[in-house]
Amino acid sequence: MRRESSEHGFTLIEVMVAVLLLVVALAGFVPFFLSGLDKASAARYKSAATNIARERMEEVRQLDYREIQEDGTDPTDPMNLSNRLGTTATLRGTTFTVSYVVESSTSGGGALKKVTITVDWPSPPAPSAAVISSLIHQQFLGPRGAQLELIKILPYGDILADPLGTPFPLLQGTAGNNNIRMRYHVAQADWDLVYDDINQPGMAKRNVYMRAGFLDDAGAFIPLGSLADDYKIDATYLTYTTGADGMVDDIFFQYDFDVTTVPDGYWTMQAVMFNEYDQPGNLWNLRIRVEVGAPDAPPTFEAQGQDDITMRLTWVPGSERDRESWVIGRMKQNSDGTWPDTYSPLITLPGTAASYTDVGEIGVTDPWGDSSTGTINYYGYQIYGIDIAGQAGSPASVTAQLPPPPRPPPPIPPARPPRPPPAPPPPRGRPRPPPQPATTSPSTTTTRATTPCWSRTPAERPSIPPLASRRTSRKQSPTCSPALTTSTWTAPGSHTSPSPCPA
């Protein structure tokens, strides 16, 4: 009996149709793959171009501000960036093209420049140029210094290596003489800022100047130059030298000074030049050490007893900056009034100290005195400084007693005179007229005390004027009062003036 097979398959036509459909479907994705590969390649090229542009921009930043230029009207100018840095760069077998654009600002005196660097490459892939722009500011408008140099003037000055092992030069000199010469060299790129017409017959100095001085670690500054000139070292100190070809090869300020006017210690010598518009150049710093001698004695040294066992010492340090420590000694007066030959060491203090409190105990250790028993002891103190080179300076000394002398009572202030009584307040309103004295008639009159109006007889009462005249009379005589004390009459029933009292 024959069995039928259950296995089924594809015919050749079915397979060919399936393959054809698959090819048609995949053909639509091929452009996407090719586009992706092209974009990936372009991204790699642009990354390389960006790196090249950044490298060139860093090189531009290393140039002097006045050297950054790209004159399109004169492509052969050697100062152009295209000629100084080049217009091509090769990376991974591909040659990139570099172009430069420099734009100067129209404000701020041309103190700002915009530099644009563009880097592209030949296709394929299609280039998408890398562009980088940067603003570069001119930091210094005045002449810049290239070197600050110190030269000794023999036989008065000397410049040595620091025996303490620092890299800073050690300046020494004899007081009263210019013993050190300073030279501040002008950067060659700025020679035209200090001279007109370099290497020409009409070469002349511009109205420039410099300032220089010494700055200590605490910020104190000692300027060089004259106070009358506002410490300006003017163009009279500006000079130049020429080479064998007669061309200028160096321009510098030269100024001589006495280093002994600068206190001992470490200093930062500073110098800066200014153009004719008072705009500064760079600030040059040169670290130095000055050593003229041992520390000076404190110009002021005082001792003041505080109580039976406390002595307060205060002093004013000298001007030297290299003082390392203070040494204080003490001695006690002998009972016969003489003093010992030497001071006993008391304490060593840091060179920055300016006071010390010496405390003892009565009858045991110095210093002490006893005010309750009247015991007085006298003490002497000495102080001197030691610098970083180990040189001991001149001493200062002072004496004081314990217990301290009694302080005089404060003076009694003088008695003050009594204050005068206050003035009466000014009257308010209109001032009243003074009372008028009573008048008498040339005829025979009788003056008597005025009786109240209601006690008089009808014949004695004054006649009452009409109402209108009474109103007028009251306006003219506002001081009418029924309290009138006296009245002058010529005869009963008649009077010389109207009565102020109503009938």
Short mmCIF file of C-alpha atoms in Angstrom, two decimals:
data_model
loop_
_atom_site.label_atom_id
_atom_site.label_comp_id
_atom_site.label_asym_id
_atom_site.label_seq_id
_atom_site.Cartn_x
_atom_site.Cartn_y
_atom_site.Cartn_z
CA MET A 1 0.00 0.00 0.00
CA ARG A 2 1.58 3.39 -1.06
CA ARG A 3 1.75 6.14 1.54
CA GLU A 4 1.35 9.83 0.55
CA SER A 5 4.09 12.26 1.68
CA SER A 6 3.04 15.15 3.97
CA GLU A 7 6.07 17.36 3.09
CA HIS A 8 5.42 20.49 0.97
CA GLY A 9 8.00 22.91 -0.67
CA PHE A 10 8.38 26.05 -2.83
CA THR A 11 8.71 25.95 -6.47
CA LEU A 12 11.52 27.79 -8.24
CA ILE A 13 9.13 30.45 -9.44
CA GLU A 14 7.94 31.15 -5.91
CA VAL A 15 11.53 31.57 -4.69
CA MET A 16 12.41 33.94 -7.52
CA VAL A 17 9.34 36.07 -6.82
CA ALA A 18 10.23 36.23 -3.13
CA VAL A 19 13.79 37.31 -3.89
CA LEU A 20 12.58 39.94 -6.29
CA LEU A 21 10.23 41.38 -3.69
CA LEU A 22 13.04 41.44 -1.12
CA VAL A 23 15.38 43.26 -3.50
CA VAL A 24 12.74 45.84 -4.27
CA ALA A 25 12.12 46.39 -0.57
CA LEU A 26 15.80 46.74 0.32
CA ALA A 27 16.46 49.11 -2.57
CA GLY A 28 14.38 51.76 -0.78
CA PHE A 29 16.72 51.64 2.27
CA VAL A 30 20.00 52.00 0.36
CA PRO A 31 19.83 55.80 -0.05
CA PHE A 32 19.32 56.13 3.68
CA PHE A 33 22.46 54.13 4.39
CA LEU A 34 24.49 56.08 1.86
CA SER A 35 23.23 59.40 3.24
CA GLY A 36 24.12 58.33 6.77
CA LEU A 37 27.62 57.38 5.73
CA ASP A 38 28.06 60.71 3.94
CA LYS A 39 26.89 62.68 6.97
CA ALA A 40 29.13 60.74 9.30
CA SER A 41 32.08 61.47 7.02
CA ALA A 42 31.16 65.19 6.90
CA ALA A 43 30.94 65.29 10.72
CA ARG A 44 34.45 63.87 11.01
CA TYR A 45 35.79 66.44 8.56
CA LYS A 46 34.03 69.29 10.35
CA SER A 47 35.39 68.17 13.71
CA ALA A 48 38.89 68.24 12.25
CA ALA A 49 38.25 71.67 10.71
CA THR A 50 36.99 73.00 14.07
CA ASN A 51 40.14 71.79 15.80
CA ILE A 52 42.27 73.53 13.20
CA ALA A 53 40.31 76.77 13.65
CA ARG A 54 40.75 76.64 17.42
CA GLU A 55 44.48 76.07 17.10
CA ARG A 56 44.82 79.07 14.79
CA MET A 57 42.75 81.24 17.15
CA GLU A 58 45.09 80.36 20.02
CA GLU A 59 48.03 81.39 17.86
CA VAL A 60 46.29 84.69 17.12
CA ARG A 61 45.81 85.32 20.83
CA GLN A 62 49.52 84.90 21.40
CA LEU A 63 50.24 87.83 19.11
CA ASP A 64 50.46 91.44 20.18
CA TYR A 65 47.25 93.36 19.73
CA ARG A 66 48.86 95.64 17.14
CA GLU A 67 50.06 92.62 15.18
CA ILE A 68 46.55 91.24 14.64
CA GLN A 69 45.58 92.40 11.18
CA GLU A 70 44.33 91.10 7.82
CA ASP A 71 44.48 93.70 5.08
CA GLY A 72 42.46 92.46 2.14
CA THR A 73 43.65 95.35 -0.02
CA ASP A 74 47.26 94.22 0.35
CA PRO A 75 47.42 90.41 0.49
CA THR A 76 51.21 90.47 0.34
CA ASP A 77 51.58 92.42 3.64
CA PRO A 78 53.78 90.20 5.82
CA MET A 79 51.87 91.37 8.92
CA ASN A 80 48.64 89.78 7.68
CA LEU A 81 47.48 86.74 9.59
CA SER A 82 47.25 84.79 6.34
CA ASN A 83 50.98 85.31 5.79
CA ARG A 84 52.01 84.85 9.43
CA LEU A 85 49.98 81.73 10.19
CA GLY A 86 49.32 80.28 6.74
CA THR A 87 46.16 79.56 4.74
CA THR A 88 46.28 75.75 4.62
CA ALA A 89 46.48 72.84 7.03
CA THR A 90 46.78 69.11 6.33
CA LEU A 91 45.17 66.53 8.58
CA ARG A 92 44.62 62.79 7.86
CA GLY A 93 45.64 63.25 4.28
CA THR A 94 43.11 66.03 3.66
CA THR A 95 44.14 69.62 2.94
CA PHE A 96 41.96 72.23 4.66
CA THR A 97 41.75 75.88 3.61
CA VAL A 98 41.98 78.58 6.31
CA SER A 99 40.82 82.18 5.90
CA TYR A 100 40.92 85.13 8.32
CA VAL A 101 38.82 88.26 8.81
CA VAL A 102 39.80 91.01 11.29
CA GLU A 103 37.34 93.76 12.17
CA SER A 104 38.30 96.71 14.39
CA SER A 105 35.73 98.47 16.53
CA THR A 106 34.82 102.09 15.86
CA SER A 107 34.49 102.92 19.56
CA GLY A 108 36.89 102.82 22.44
CA GLY A 109 39.78 104.11 20.38
CA GLY A 110 39.99 100.91 18.31
CA ALA A 111 40.70 98.87 21.43
CA LEU A 112 38.60 95.89 20.34
CA LYS A 113 39.06 93.54 17.40
CA LYS A 114 36.86 90.74 16.17
CA VAL A 115 38.78 87.88 14.57
CA THR A 116 36.88 85.31 12.47
CA ILE A 117 38.59 82.14 11.24
CA THR A 118 36.91 79.91 8.63
CA VAL A 119 38.16 76.41 7.77
CA ASP A 120 36.69 74.28 4.94
CA TRP A 121 37.78 71.39 2.69
CA PRO A 122 37.23 70.15 -0.88
CA SER A 123 34.32 67.76 -1.44
CA PRO A 124 33.43 64.98 -1.11
CA PRO A 125 31.87 65.05 1.32
CA ALA A 126 30.17 68.38 0.79
CA PRO A 127 31.93 70.90 3.04
CA SER A 128 30.15 72.59 5.95
CA ALA A 129 32.80 75.08 6.98
CA ALA A 130 33.86 75.46 10.60
CA VAL A 131 33.67 79.11 11.70
CA ILE A 132 35.07 80.50 14.97
CA SER A 133 34.92 84.14 16.07
CA SER A 134 36.54 85.83 19.06
CA LEU A 135 36.72 89.36 20.45
CA ILE A 136 40.22 90.42 21.44
CA HIS A 137 40.66 93.44 23.67
CA GLN A 138 43.78 95.55 23.81
CA GLN A 139 44.73 95.26 27.46
CA PHE A 140 47.35 98.00 27.44
CA LEU A 141 47.07 101.22 25.46
CA GLY A 142 50.30 102.71 26.79
CA PRO A 143 53.87 101.62 25.98
CA ARG A 144 54.66 98.15 27.21
CA GLY A 145 57.81 97.17 28.98
CA ALA A 146 60.00 94.32 27.77
CA GLN A 147 62.45 94.13 30.70
CA LEU A 148 63.17 95.87 34.03
CA GLU A 149 66.92 95.88 34.64
CA LEU A 150 68.98 97.01 37.65
CA ILE A 151 72.65 98.02 37.28
CA LYS A 152 75.06 98.85 40.12
CA ILE A 153 76.85 102.21 40.11
CA LEU A 154 80.40 101.72 41.34
CA PRO A 155 81.85 102.40 43.83
CA TYR A 156 78.69 103.30 45.72
CA GLY A 157 76.38 100.38 45.01
CA ASP A 158 76.42 96.66 44.51
CA ILE A 159 74.04 93.93 43.37
CA LEU A 160 74.72 90.48 44.79
CA ALA A 161 73.13 87.06 44.92
CA ASP A 162 70.95 86.70 48.00
CA PRO A 163 73.01 84.80 50.62
CA LEU A 164 69.75 83.42 52.02
CA GLY A 165 69.36 81.34 48.85
CA THR A 166 66.44 83.16 47.25
CA PRO A 167 66.51 83.94 43.50
CA PHE A 168 66.03 87.66 44.19
CA PRO A 169 68.93 90.10 43.75
CA LEU A 170 70.37 91.73 46.88
CA LEU A 171 70.85 95.52 46.60
CA GLN A 172 73.38 97.36 48.74
CA GLY A 173 74.70 100.91 48.70
CA THR A 174 76.42 103.77 50.47
CA ALA A 175 74.08 106.41 51.86
CA GLY A 176 74.07 109.82 50.24
CA ASN A 177 74.87 108.66 46.69
CA ASN A 178 72.95 107.38 43.70
CA ASN A 179 74.14 103.79 43.76
CA ILE A 180 71.63 101.80 41.64
CA ARG A 181 70.59 102.44 38.02
CA MET A 182 67.20 101.28 36.76
CA ARG A 183 66.52 100.63 33.07
CA TYR A 184 63.03 99.91 31.85
CA HIS A 185 63.19 98.71 28.24
CA VAL A 186 60.32 99.47 25.85
CA ALA A 187 58.86 96.60 23.85
CA GLN A 188 59.93 96.91 20.20
CA ALA A 189 56.32 96.79 19.00
CA ASP A 190 55.66 100.01 20.96
CA TRP A 191 58.70 102.06 19.96
CA ASP A 192 56.49 104.29 17.84
CA LEU A 193 54.50 105.17 20.97
CA VAL A 194 57.50 106.82 22.61
CA TYR A 195 59.31 108.26 19.56
CA ASP A 196 58.16 109.93 16.36
CA ASP A 197 59.69 108.83 13.05
CA ILE A 198 61.84 105.93 14.24
CA ASN A 199 65.20 105.84 12.42
CA GLN A 200 64.37 109.08 10.59
CA PRO A 201 66.23 112.40 10.79
CA GLY A 202 63.26 113.97 12.57
CA MET A 203 63.11 111.28 15.27
CA ALA A 204 61.84 112.96 18.46
CA LYS A 205 60.49 111.93 21.86
CA ARG A 206 56.80 111.92 22.54
CA ASN A 207 55.34 113.33 25.75
CA VAL A 208 55.54 110.03 27.65
CA TYR A 209 56.60 109.23 31.20
CA MET A 210 56.91 106.37 33.65
CA ARG A 211 56.29 105.69 37.32
CA ALA A 212 58.32 103.34 39.47
CA GLY A 213 58.67 102.44 43.12
CA PHE A 214 58.87 99.77 45.79
CA LEU A 215 55.91 97.82 47.22
CA ASP A 216 56.25 95.82 50.44
CA ASP A 217 54.24 92.78 51.48
CA ALA A 218 51.91 94.91 53.62
CA GLY A 219 50.95 97.13 50.68
CA ALA A 220 53.06 100.20 51.56
CA PHE A 221 54.56 101.92 48.52
CA ILE A 222 57.69 104.07 48.25
CA PRO A 223 57.75 105.94 44.91
CA LEU A 224 60.79 106.97 42.92
CA GLY A 225 61.01 110.41 41.39
CA SER A 226 60.31 113.87 42.74
CA LEU A 227 57.24 114.96 44.67
CA ALA A 228 57.36 118.29 42.81
CA ASP A 229 56.84 116.34 39.55
CA ASP A 230 54.11 114.14 41.06
CA TYR A 231 56.65 111.29 41.03
CA LYS A 232 56.66 111.22 37.23
CA ILE A 233 59.89 110.13 35.56
CA ASP A 234 59.44 112.14 32.37
CA ALA A 235 60.82 111.78 28.85
CA THR A 236 64.11 113.48 29.78
CA TYR A 237 65.11 110.08 31.16
CA LEU A 238 64.16 108.32 27.90
CA THR A 239 67.04 107.32 25.65
CA TYR A 240 67.98 104.82 22.92
CA THR A 241 70.96 103.02 21.49
CA THR A 242 71.87 102.15 17.90
CA GLY A 243 73.58 99.15 16.36
CA ALA A 244 76.49 98.94 13.96
CA ASP A 245 74.17 99.76 11.08
CA GLY A 246 73.10 103.01 12.74
CA MET A 247 69.56 101.79 13.31
CA VAL A 248 67.84 101.93 16.68
CA ASP A 249 68.24 98.65 18.52
CA ASP A 250 66.97 99.55 22.04
CA ILE A 251 64.83 102.21 23.74
CA PHE A 252 64.55 102.50 27.51
CA PHE A 253 63.97 104.77 30.51
CA GLN A 254 67.09 105.16 32.69
CA TYR A 255 66.88 106.47 36.26
CA ASP A 256 69.48 106.49 39.07
CA PHE A 257 68.48 106.37 42.75
CA ASP A 258 69.87 105.86 46.26
CA VAL A 259 68.87 102.42 47.51
CA THR A 260 69.61 103.37 51.14
CA THR A 261 66.40 105.43 51.15
CA VAL A 262 64.53 102.11 50.95
CA PRO A 263 64.27 100.23 54.29
CA ASP A 264 65.82 96.79 54.53
CA GLY A 265 63.71 93.83 53.53
CA TYR A 266 62.05 92.14 50.56
CA TRP A 267 60.30 94.42 48.10
CA THR A 268 58.54 94.22 44.76
CA MET A 269 59.95 96.85 42.44
CA GLN A 270 57.24 98.06 40.05
CA ALA A 271 57.42 100.11 36.85
CA VAL A 272 54.80 101.20 34.32
CA MET A 273 54.96 103.58 31.32
CA PHE A 274 52.25 106.01 30.19
CA ASN A 275 51.59 107.38 26.73
CA GLU A 276 50.89 111.02 25.94
CA TYR A 277 47.22 110.49 26.84
CA ASP A 278 48.07 109.17 30.35
CA GLN A 279 47.09 105.63 29.37
CA PRO A 280 49.23 102.97 31.11
CA GLY A 281 51.10 100.07 29.64
CA ASN A 282 51.77 96.79 31.42
CA LEU A 283 52.95 96.74 35.03
CA TRP A 284 56.37 95.13 35.47
CA ASN A 285 57.22 93.51 38.82
CA LEU A 286 60.72 92.61 39.98
CA ARG A 287 61.26 90.98 43.36
CA ILE A 288 64.36 92.27 45.20
CA ARG A 289 65.92 92.39 48.64
CA VAL A 290 67.52 95.49 50.18
CA GLU A 291 70.19 95.11 52.86
CA VAL A 292 71.89 98.25 54.13
CA GLY A 293 72.55 97.38 57.79
CA ALA A 294 71.24 96.03 61.08
CA PRO A 295 67.79 97.05 62.37
CA ASP A 296 67.40 100.52 63.86
CA ALA A 297 66.57 101.07 67.53
CA PRO A 298 62.87 101.68 68.20
CA PRO A 299 62.36 105.46 68.06
CA THR A 300 59.97 105.22 71.05
CA PHE A 301 60.30 102.81 74.00
CA GLU A 302 58.20 103.30 77.14
CA ALA A 303 57.63 101.40 80.41
CA GLN A 304 54.64 102.09 82.66
CA GLY A 305 53.83 100.38 85.94
CA GLN A 306 50.25 99.19 86.16
CA ASP A 307 50.11 97.96 89.78
CA ASP A 308 52.46 96.38 92.33
CA ILE A 309 53.50 93.51 90.03
CA THR A 310 52.77 94.56 86.44
CA MET A 311 54.99 96.53 84.05
CA ARG A 312 53.65 97.42 80.61
CA LEU A 313 56.22 97.89 77.80
CA THR A 314 55.34 99.56 74.51
CA TRP A 315 57.49 100.63 71.56
CA VAL A 316 57.32 101.88 68.00
CA PRO A 317 59.15 99.59 65.51
CA GLY A 318 61.63 100.97 63.00
CA SER A 319 61.08 101.14 59.25
CA GLU A 320 62.97 97.96 58.28
CA ARG A 321 60.95 95.10 56.77
CA ASP A 322 63.42 92.28 57.45
CA ARG A 323 63.17 92.29 61.26
CA GLU A 324 62.75 88.73 62.47
CA SER A 325 62.56 89.11 66.26
CA TRP A 326 62.82 91.42 69.27
CA VAL A 327 65.04 90.66 72.26
CA ILE A 328 64.07 92.23 75.62
CA GLY A 329 66.35 92.34 78.65
CA ARG A 330 65.71 93.51 82.25
CA MET A 331 67.73 94.66 85.26
CA LYS A 332 66.84 95.71 88.82
CA GLN A 333 68.43 98.61 90.63
CA ASN A 334 70.66 97.64 93.56
CA SER A 335 69.80 98.72 97.10
CA ASP A 336 72.70 101.23 97.03
CA GLY A 337 71.22 102.95 94.00
CA THR A 338 73.64 101.46 91.44
CA TRP A 339 72.68 99.38 88.42
CA PRO A 340 74.06 95.99 87.26
CA ASP A 341 76.49 95.97 84.36
CA THR A 342 74.32 93.89 82.00
CA TYR A 343 70.70 93.15 81.31
CA SER A 344 69.35 89.71 82.03
CA PRO A 345 67.56 88.13 79.03
CA LEU A 346 63.83 88.35 79.57
CA ILE A 347 62.02 87.23 76.39
CA THR A 348 62.29 87.01 72.58
CA LEU A 349 59.25 88.21 70.66
CA PRO A 350 58.28 88.08 66.96
CA GLY A 351 59.49 90.99 64.86
CA THR A 352 55.92 92.21 64.41
CA ALA A 353 55.31 92.72 68.16
CA ALA A 354 54.93 96.25 69.58
CA SER A 355 54.14 95.63 73.27
CA TYR A 356 54.81 93.27 76.17
CA THR A 357 53.43 92.93 79.73
CA ASP A 358 55.94 91.84 82.39
CA VAL A 359 54.19 90.28 85.41
CA GLY A 360 55.86 89.19 88.67
CA GLU A 361 54.91 88.30 92.26
CA ILE A 362 55.52 90.33 95.41
CA GLY A 363 58.60 89.22 97.31
CA VAL A 364 59.19 86.24 95.00
CA THR A 365 59.93 87.22 91.42
CA ASP A 366 60.55 90.46 89.61
CA PRO A 367 59.06 92.83 88.81
CA TRP A 368 57.38 93.82 92.08
CA GLY A 369 56.79 96.58 94.60
CA ASP A 370 54.58 96.78 97.68
CA SER A 371 52.42 99.83 98.06
CA SER A 372 51.09 98.63 101.42
CA THR A 373 54.58 98.73 103.01
CA GLY A 374 56.00 101.50 100.85
CA THR A 375 58.51 99.18 99.13
CA ILE A 376 59.58 100.69 95.79
CA ASN A 377 61.80 98.92 93.27
CA TYR A 378 63.26 100.40 90.07
CA TYR A 379 63.70 98.41 86.88
CA GLY A 380 65.50 99.00 83.60
CA TYR A 381 64.49 97.44 80.29
CA GLN A 382 66.36 97.14 76.98
CA ILE A 383 65.10 96.11 73.54
CA TYR A 384 66.78 95.53 70.17
CA GLY A 385 65.84 93.86 66.90
CA ILE A 386 67.44 91.02 64.93
CA ASP A 387 66.96 90.80 61.14
CA ILE A 388 66.68 87.75 58.89
CA ALA A 389 70.43 87.84 58.28
CA GLY A 390 71.10 87.50 62.04
CA GLN A 391 72.32 91.08 62.53
CA ALA A 392 71.53 92.61 65.93
CA GLY A 393 70.38 96.22 65.82
CA SER A 394 70.96 99.17 68.12
CA PRO A 395 69.22 98.93 71.54
CA ALA A 396 66.78 101.29 73.22
CA SER A 397 66.36 101.43 77.01
CA VAL A 398 63.97 102.80 79.61
CA THR A 399 63.53 102.77 83.45
CA ALA A 400 60.41 102.71 85.60
CA GLN A 401 59.35 101.96 89.18
CA LEU A 402 56.94 99.59 90.91
CA PRO A 403 54.54 100.34 92.37
CA PRO A 404 53.89 103.20 89.99
CA PRO A 405 53.93 106.72 91.42
CA PRO A 406 50.53 107.94 92.55
CA ARG A 407 48.67 109.79 89.97
CA PRO A 408 47.78 113.39 90.78
CA PRO A 409 44.08 114.04 91.27
CA PRO A 410 42.36 115.54 88.32
CA PRO A 411 42.18 119.33 88.43
CA ILE A 412 39.00 120.85 89.84
CA PRO A 413 37.16 122.67 87.12
CA PRO A 414 36.73 126.41 87.77
CA ALA A 415 33.42 127.60 89.20
CA ARG A 416 31.00 128.84 86.67
CA PRO A 417 29.18 132.18 87.21
CA PRO A 418 25.45 131.88 87.88
CA ARG A 419 23.25 132.09 84.94
CA PRO A 420 21.26 135.33 84.54
CA PRO A 421 17.48 135.03 85.04
CA PRO A 422 15.57 134.39 81.88
CA ALA A 423 14.13 137.42 80.13
CA PRO A 424 10.36 137.90 80.54
CA PRO A 425 8.33 136.68 77.61
CA PRO A 426 7.21 139.35 75.17
CA PRO A 427 3.63 140.63 75.65
CA ARG A 428 0.97 139.03 73.56
CA GLY A 429 -1.41 141.04 71.38
CA ARG A 430 -1.45 144.83 71.20
CA PRO A 431 0.38 146.71 73.96
CA ARG A 432 -2.00 148.60 76.24
CA PRO A 433 -1.48 152.40 76.55
CA PRO A 434 -0.28 153.64 79.95
CA PRO A 435 -2.96 155.01 82.27
CA GLN A 436 -3.62 158.74 81.89
CA PRO A 437 -3.39 160.95 84.98
CA ALA A 438 -6.55 162.72 86.18
CA THR A 439 -7.02 166.22 84.72
CA THR A 440 -8.36 169.33 86.47
CA SER A 441 -10.24 172.33 85.09
CA PRO A 442 -8.79 175.81 85.52
CA SER A 443 -12.01 176.73 87.29
CA THR A 444 -12.84 175.66 90.77
CA THR A 445 -13.23 171.89 90.70
CA THR A 446 -13.95 169.20 93.15
CA THR A 447 -12.29 165.82 92.94
CA ARG A 448 -13.97 162.99 94.74
CA ALA A 449 -14.24 159.29 94.61
CA THR A 450 -16.59 158.10 92.00
CA THR A 451 -19.73 156.56 93.30
CA PRO A 452 -21.67 153.93 91.45
CA CYS A 453 -23.98 155.30 88.82
CA TRP A 454 -27.10 153.87 90.46
CA SER A 455 -26.40 155.74 93.70
CA ARG A 456 -26.42 159.15 92.07
CA THR A 457 -29.39 161.53 91.92
CA PRO A 458 -31.00 162.13 88.56
CA ALA A 459 -29.40 165.55 88.46
CA GLU A 460 -25.94 164.00 89.07
CA ARG A 461 -26.29 161.38 86.40
CA PRO A 462 -24.75 162.26 83.01
CA SER A 463 -26.90 162.67 80.02
CA ILE A 464 -26.96 159.64 77.76
CA PRO A 465 -26.20 160.34 74.12
CA PRO A 466 -28.27 158.76 71.35
CA LEU A 467 -27.77 155.09 70.49
CA ALA A 468 -25.91 155.75 67.21
CA SER A 469 -23.44 158.11 68.87
CA ARG A 470 -22.90 155.60 71.67
CA ARG A 471 -21.96 152.90 69.15
CA THR A 472 -19.51 155.28 67.49
CA SER A 473 -18.09 156.27 70.85
CA ARG A 474 -17.57 152.62 71.82
CA LYS A 475 -15.76 151.89 68.57
CA GLN A 476 -13.45 154.82 69.14
CA SER A 477 -12.92 154.06 72.83
CA PRO A 478 -12.71 150.30 73.20
CA THR A 479 -11.23 150.59 76.67
CA CYS A 480 -14.48 151.68 78.31
CA SER A 481 -14.86 150.03 81.68
CA PRO A 482 -17.38 150.49 84.46
CA ALA A 483 -14.62 150.11 87.00
CA LEU A 484 -13.48 153.75 86.73
CA THR A 485 -12.17 154.82 90.13
CA THR A 486 -11.97 158.63 89.80
CA SER A 487 -13.76 161.36 87.84
CA THR A 488 -13.41 165.13 87.62
CA TRP A 489 -16.52 167.27 87.71
CA THR A 490 -17.03 171.09 87.37
CA ALA A 491 -20.44 171.22 88.92
CA PRO A 492 -23.29 168.89 89.72
CA GLY A 493 -25.22 168.01 86.66
CA SER A 494 -22.42 168.97 84.19
CA HIS A 495 -19.08 167.38 83.33
CA THR A 496 -16.05 167.97 81.13
CA SER A 497 -16.02 164.49 79.55
CA PRO A 498 -18.57 161.76 78.95
CA SER A 499 -18.87 159.22 81.67
CA PRO A 500 -17.77 155.72 80.72
CA CYS A 501 -20.48 154.20 82.84
CA PRO A 502 -23.97 153.62 81.45
CA ALA A 503 -26.86 155.52 83.01
#
